[in-house]
mmCIF file of C-alpha atoms in Angstrom:
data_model
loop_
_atom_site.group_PDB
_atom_site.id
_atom_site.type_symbol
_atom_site.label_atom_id
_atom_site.label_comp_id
_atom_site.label_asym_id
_atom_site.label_seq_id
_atom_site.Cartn_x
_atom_site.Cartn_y
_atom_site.Cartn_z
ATOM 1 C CA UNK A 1 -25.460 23.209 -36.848
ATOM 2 C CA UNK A 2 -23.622 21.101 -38.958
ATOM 3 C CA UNK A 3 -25.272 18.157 -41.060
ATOM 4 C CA UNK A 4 -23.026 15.881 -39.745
ATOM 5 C CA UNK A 5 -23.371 16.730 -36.126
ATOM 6 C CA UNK A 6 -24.811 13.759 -34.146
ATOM 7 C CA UNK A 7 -27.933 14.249 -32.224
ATOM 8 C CA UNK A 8 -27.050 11.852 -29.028
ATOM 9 C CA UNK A 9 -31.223 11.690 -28.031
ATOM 10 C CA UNK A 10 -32.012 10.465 -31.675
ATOM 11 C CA UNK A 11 -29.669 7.443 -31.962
ATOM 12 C CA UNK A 12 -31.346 3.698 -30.831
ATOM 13 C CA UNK A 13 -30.005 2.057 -27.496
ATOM 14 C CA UNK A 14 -27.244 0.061 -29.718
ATOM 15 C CA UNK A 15 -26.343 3.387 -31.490
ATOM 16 C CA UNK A 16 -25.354 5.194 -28.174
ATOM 17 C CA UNK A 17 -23.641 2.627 -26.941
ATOM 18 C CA UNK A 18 -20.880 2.730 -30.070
ATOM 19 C CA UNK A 19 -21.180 6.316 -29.754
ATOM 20 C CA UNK A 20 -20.186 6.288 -26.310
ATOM 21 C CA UNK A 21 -17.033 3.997 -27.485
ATOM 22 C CA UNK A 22 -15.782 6.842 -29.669
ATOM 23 C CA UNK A 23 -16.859 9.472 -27.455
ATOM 24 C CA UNK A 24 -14.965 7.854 -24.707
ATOM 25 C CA UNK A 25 -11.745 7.005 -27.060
ATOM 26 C CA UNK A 26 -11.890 11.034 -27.509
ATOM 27 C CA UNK A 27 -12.594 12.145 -24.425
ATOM 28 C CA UNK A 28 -15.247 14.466 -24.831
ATOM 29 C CA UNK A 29 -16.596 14.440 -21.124
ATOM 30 C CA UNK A 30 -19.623 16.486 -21.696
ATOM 31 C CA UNK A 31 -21.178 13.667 -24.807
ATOM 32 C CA UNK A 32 -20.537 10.894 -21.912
ATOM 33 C CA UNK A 33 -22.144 12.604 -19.306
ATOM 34 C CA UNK A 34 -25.271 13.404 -21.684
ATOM 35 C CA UNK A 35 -25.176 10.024 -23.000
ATOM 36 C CA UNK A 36 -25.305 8.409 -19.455
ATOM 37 C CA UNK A 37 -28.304 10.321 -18.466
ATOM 38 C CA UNK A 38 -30.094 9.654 -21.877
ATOM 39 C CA UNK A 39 -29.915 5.716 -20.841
ATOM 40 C CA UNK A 40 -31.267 6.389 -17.810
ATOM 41 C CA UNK A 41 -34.196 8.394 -18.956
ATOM 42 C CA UNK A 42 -34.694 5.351 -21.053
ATOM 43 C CA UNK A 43 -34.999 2.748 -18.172
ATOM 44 C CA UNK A 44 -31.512 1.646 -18.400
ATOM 45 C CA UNK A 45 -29.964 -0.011 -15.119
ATOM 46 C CA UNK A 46 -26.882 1.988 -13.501
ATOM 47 C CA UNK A 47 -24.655 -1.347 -13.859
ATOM 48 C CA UNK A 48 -25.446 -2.109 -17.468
ATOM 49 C CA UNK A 49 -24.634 1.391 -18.066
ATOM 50 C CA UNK A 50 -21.584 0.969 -15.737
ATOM 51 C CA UNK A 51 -20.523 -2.089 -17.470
ATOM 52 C CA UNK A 52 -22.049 -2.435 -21.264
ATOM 53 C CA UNK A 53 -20.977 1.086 -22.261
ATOM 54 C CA UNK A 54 -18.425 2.863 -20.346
ATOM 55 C CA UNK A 55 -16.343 -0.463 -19.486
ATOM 56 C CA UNK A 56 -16.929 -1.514 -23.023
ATOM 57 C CA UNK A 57 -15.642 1.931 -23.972
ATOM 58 C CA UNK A 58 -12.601 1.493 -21.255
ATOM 59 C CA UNK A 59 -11.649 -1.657 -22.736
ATOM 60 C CA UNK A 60 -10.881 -0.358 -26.127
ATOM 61 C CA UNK A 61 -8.931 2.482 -24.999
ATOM 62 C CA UNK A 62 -7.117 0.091 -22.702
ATOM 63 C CA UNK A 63 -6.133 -2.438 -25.558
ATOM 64 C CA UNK A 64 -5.033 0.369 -27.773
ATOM 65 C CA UNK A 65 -2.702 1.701 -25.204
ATOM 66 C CA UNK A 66 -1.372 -1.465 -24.323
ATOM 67 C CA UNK A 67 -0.945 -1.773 -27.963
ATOM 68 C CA UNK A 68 1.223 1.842 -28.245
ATOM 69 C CA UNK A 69 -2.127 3.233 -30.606
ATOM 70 C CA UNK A 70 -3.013 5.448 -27.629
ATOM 71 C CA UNK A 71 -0.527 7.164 -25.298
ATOM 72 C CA UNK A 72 -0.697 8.768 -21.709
ATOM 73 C CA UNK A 73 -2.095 12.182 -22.609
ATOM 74 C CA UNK A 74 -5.277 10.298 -24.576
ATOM 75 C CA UNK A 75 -5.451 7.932 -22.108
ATOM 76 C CA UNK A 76 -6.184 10.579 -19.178
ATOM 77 C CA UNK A 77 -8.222 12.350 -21.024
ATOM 78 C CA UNK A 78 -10.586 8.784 -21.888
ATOM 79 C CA UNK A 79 -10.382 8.134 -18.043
ATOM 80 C CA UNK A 80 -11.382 12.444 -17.359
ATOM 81 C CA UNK A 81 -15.146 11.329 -19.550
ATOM 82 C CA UNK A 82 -15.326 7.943 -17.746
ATOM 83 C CA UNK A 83 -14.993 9.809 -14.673
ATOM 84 C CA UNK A 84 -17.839 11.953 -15.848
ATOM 85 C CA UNK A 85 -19.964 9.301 -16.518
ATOM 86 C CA UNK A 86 -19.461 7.446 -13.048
ATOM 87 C CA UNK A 87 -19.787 10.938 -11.200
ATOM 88 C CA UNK A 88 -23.102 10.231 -12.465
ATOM 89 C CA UNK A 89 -23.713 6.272 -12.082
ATOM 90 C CA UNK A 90 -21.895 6.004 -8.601
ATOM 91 C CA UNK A 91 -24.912 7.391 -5.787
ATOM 92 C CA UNK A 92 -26.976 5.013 -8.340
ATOM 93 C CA UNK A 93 -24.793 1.985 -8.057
ATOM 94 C CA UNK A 94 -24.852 2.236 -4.225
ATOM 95 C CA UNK A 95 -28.702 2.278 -3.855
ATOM 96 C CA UNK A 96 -29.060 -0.583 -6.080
ATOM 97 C CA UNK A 97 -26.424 -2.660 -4.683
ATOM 98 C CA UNK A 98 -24.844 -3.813 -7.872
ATOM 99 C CA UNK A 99 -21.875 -6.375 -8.041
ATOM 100 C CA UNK A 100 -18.575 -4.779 -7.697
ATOM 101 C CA UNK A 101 -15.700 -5.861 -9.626
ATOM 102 C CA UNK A 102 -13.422 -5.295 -6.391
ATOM 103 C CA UNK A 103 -11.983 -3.093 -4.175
ATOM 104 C CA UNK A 104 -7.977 -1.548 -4.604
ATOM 105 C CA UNK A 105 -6.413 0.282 -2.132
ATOM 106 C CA UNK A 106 -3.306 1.977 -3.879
ATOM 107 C CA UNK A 107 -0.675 4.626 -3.252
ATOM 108 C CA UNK A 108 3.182 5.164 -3.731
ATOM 109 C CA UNK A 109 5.757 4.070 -1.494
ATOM 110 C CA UNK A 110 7.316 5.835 1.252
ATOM 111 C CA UNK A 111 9.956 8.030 0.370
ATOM 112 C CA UNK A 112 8.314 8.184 -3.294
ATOM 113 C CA UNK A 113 6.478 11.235 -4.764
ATOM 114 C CA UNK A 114 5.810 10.089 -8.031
ATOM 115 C CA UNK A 115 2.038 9.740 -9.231
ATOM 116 C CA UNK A 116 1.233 9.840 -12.537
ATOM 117 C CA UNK A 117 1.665 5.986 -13.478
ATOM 118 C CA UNK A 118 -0.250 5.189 -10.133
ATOM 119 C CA UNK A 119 -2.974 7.772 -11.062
ATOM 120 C CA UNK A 120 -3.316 6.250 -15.033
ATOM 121 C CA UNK A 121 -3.909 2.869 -12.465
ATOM 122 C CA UNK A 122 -6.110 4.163 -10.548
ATOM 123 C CA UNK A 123 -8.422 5.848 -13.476
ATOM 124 C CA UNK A 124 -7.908 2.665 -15.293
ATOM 125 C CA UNK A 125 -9.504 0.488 -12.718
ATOM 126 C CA UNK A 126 -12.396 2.652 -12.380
ATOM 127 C CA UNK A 127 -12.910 2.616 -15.793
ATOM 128 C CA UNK A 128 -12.791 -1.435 -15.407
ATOM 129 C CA UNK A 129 -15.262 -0.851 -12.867
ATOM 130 C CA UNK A 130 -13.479 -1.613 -9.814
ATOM 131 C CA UNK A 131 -13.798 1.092 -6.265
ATOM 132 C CA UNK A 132 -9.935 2.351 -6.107
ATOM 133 C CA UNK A 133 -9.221 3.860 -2.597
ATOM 134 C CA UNK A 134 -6.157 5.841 -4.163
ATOM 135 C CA UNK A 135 -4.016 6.377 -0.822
ATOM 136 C CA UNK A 136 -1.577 9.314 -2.585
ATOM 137 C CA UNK A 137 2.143 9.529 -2.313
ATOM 138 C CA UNK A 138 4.743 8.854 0.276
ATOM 139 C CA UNK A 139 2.789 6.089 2.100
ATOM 140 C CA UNK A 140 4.491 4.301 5.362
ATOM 141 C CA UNK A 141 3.087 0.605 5.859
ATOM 142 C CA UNK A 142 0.963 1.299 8.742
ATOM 143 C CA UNK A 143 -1.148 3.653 6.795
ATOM 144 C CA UNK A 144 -1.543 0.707 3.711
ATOM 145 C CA UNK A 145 -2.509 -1.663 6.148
ATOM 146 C CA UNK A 146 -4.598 0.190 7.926
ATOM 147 C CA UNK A 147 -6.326 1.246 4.589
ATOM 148 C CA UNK A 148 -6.896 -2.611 3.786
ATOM 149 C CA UNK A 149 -8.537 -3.418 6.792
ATOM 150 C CA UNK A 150 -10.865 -0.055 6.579
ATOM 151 C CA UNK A 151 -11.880 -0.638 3.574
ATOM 152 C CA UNK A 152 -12.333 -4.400 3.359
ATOM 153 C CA UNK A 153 -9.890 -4.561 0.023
ATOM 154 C CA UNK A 154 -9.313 -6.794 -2.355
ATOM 155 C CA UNK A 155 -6.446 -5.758 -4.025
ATOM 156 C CA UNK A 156 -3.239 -3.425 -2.608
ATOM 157 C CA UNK A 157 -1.647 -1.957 -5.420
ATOM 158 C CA UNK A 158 2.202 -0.544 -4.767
ATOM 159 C CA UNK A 159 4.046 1.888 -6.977
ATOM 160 C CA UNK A 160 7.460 3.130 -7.148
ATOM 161 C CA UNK A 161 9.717 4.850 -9.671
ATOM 162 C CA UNK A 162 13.008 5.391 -7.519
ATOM 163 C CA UNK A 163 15.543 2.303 -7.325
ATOM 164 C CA UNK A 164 16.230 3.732 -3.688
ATOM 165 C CA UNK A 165 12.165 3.396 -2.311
ATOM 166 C CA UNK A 166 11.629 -0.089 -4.604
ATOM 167 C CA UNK A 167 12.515 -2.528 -1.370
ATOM 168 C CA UNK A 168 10.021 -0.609 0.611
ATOM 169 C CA UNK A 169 7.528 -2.618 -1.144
ATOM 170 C CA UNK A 170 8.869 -5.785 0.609
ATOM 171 C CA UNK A 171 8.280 -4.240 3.967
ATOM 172 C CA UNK A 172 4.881 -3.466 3.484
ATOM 173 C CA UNK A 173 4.298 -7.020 2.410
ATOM 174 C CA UNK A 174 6.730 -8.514 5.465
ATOM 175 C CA UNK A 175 4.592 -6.837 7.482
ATOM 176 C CA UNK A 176 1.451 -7.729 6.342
ATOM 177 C CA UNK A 177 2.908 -11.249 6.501
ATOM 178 C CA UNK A 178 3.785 -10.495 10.359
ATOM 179 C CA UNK A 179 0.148 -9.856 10.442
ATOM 180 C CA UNK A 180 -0.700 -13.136 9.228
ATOM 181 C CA UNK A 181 -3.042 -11.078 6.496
ATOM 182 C CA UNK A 182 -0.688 -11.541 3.265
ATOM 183 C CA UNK A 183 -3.161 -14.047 2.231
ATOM 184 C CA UNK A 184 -5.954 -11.890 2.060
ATOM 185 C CA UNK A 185 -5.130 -9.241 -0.360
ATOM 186 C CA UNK A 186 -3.640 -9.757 -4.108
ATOM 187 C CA UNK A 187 -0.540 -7.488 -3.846
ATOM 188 C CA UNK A 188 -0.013 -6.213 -7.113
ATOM 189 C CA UNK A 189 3.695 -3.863 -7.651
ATOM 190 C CA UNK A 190 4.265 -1.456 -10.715
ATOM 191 C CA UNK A 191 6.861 1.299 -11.541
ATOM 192 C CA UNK A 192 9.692 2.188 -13.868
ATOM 193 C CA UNK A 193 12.437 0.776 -12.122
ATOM 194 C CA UNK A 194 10.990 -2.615 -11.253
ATOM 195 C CA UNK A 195 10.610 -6.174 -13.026
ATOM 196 C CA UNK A 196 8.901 -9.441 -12.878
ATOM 197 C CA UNK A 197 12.331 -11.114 -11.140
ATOM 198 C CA UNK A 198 11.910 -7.984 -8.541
ATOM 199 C CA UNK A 199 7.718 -8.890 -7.812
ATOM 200 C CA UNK A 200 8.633 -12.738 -6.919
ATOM 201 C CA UNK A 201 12.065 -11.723 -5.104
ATOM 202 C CA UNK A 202 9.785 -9.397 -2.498
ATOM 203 C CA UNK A 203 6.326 -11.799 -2.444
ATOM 204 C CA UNK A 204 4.177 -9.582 -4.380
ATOM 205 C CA UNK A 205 1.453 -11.611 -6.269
ATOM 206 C CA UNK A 206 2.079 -9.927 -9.555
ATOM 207 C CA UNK A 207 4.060 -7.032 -11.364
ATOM 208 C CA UNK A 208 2.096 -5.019 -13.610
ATOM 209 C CA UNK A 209 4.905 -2.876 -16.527
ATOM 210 C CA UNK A 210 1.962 -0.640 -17.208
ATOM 211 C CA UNK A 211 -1.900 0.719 -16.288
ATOM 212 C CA UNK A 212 -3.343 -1.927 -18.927
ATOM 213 C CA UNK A 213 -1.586 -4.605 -17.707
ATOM 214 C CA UNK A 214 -2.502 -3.850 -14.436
ATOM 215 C CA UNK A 215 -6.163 -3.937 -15.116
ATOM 216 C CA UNK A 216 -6.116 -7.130 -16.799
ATOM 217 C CA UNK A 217 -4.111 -8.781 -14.211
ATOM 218 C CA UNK A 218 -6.251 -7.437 -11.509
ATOM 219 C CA UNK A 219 -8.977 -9.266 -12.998
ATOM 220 C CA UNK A 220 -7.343 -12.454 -13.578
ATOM 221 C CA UNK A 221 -6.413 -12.169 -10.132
ATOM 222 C CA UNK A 222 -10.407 -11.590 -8.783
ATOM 223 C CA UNK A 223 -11.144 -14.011 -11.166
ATOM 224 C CA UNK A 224 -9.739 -16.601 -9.421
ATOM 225 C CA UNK A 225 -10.620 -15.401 -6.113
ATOM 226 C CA UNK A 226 -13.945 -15.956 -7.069
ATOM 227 C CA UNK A 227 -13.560 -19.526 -8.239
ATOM 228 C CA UNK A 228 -11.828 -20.628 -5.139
ATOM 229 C CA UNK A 229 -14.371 -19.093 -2.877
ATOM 230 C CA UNK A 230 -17.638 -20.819 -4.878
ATOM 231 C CA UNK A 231 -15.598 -24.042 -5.280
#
């Protein structure tokens, strides 16, 4: 063994936690996983866990690819350790009832078979902390909607990289105004081909150019949910 190999059960609390941060910027799965169950050997509660160390972690990876330090490949393999972790924290999190962040239902358009920017969303949020129902490709409105309602969602998240499934967007969101449900969900568009103008031209709440952006306006967005339902 090296002498400058790191001994994960013989750091402190604080010490694990940054260790976790650069275990989770380098995506070694296996460190997170042992890391996660060292906390909770120690007493640690699933949601501090949850929140304090692998969001915490999240969040730096998600500023640094926002920033162009950090690109796709890195960023999957961040989100493949998170996942590791959660694996872990997620039959915890349900028996103790903790807060959730929110709930996104997302999936590609009809017509559209393109999933790797949706996927980086969907790992993303998780790592954020929200529950992403992630619906796949090639989704028709009824099976969005249908989705929303099953799930009790917060958030619908729409992607598209073709110019030719882009207005199919609109009539997901005409018909959940038909339903008189728009109101309920923060519709949230992303995808190559599209741009703010294109999000207020078909009544989507926000457009999100990439998976960062995306998280941070997602919050924003349940943010201010939040406020208007205390106030």
């Amino acid at each position: 063994m090296a002498d400058d190999d790191i001994i994960l059960s013989e750091l402190d609390d604080d010490e694990l936690v940054q260790q976790m941060f650069d275990d989770l910027y380098d995506g070694l799965k296996d460190e997170i996983e042992e890391s996660v169950n060292i906390l909770l050997e120690r007493g640690w509660q699933p949601y501090d866990i949850l929140t304090k160390a692998l969001v915490g972690g999240m969040t730096i990876v998600g500023h640094d690819f926002r920033d162009g330090i950090l690109f796709v490949p890195e960023v999957l393999l961040a989100a493949n350790a998170m996942k590791g972790g959660m694996a872990i924290l997620k039959p915890l999190l349900v028996e103790t009832d903790a807060p959730r962040v929110g709930k996104m239902v997302i999936g590609t358009v009809k017509g559209d078979i393109h999933d790797i920017g949706k996927n980086l969303v969907s790992m993303m949020m998780e790592g954020a902390g929200f529950e992403v129902v992630d619906l796949g490709i090639n989704n028709a409105v009824e099976k969005y909607i249908d989705a929303l309602k099953a799930e009790e969602a917060d958030i619908l998240g729409m992607s598209a990289l073709l110019t030719t499934t882009m207005p199919y967007m609109k009539v997901v969101i005409d018909a959940l105004k038909a339903e008189g449900i728009r109101d309920d969900y923060i519709v949230l568009v992303g995808g190559a081909p599209l741009n703010e103008e294109f999000g207020r031209a078909i009544g989507a709440d926000a457009y999100c150019r990439d998976a960062a952006v995306a998280v941070e306006t997602a919050k924003d967005w349940m943010a201010r949910k939040h406020n208007q339902m205390s106030a």
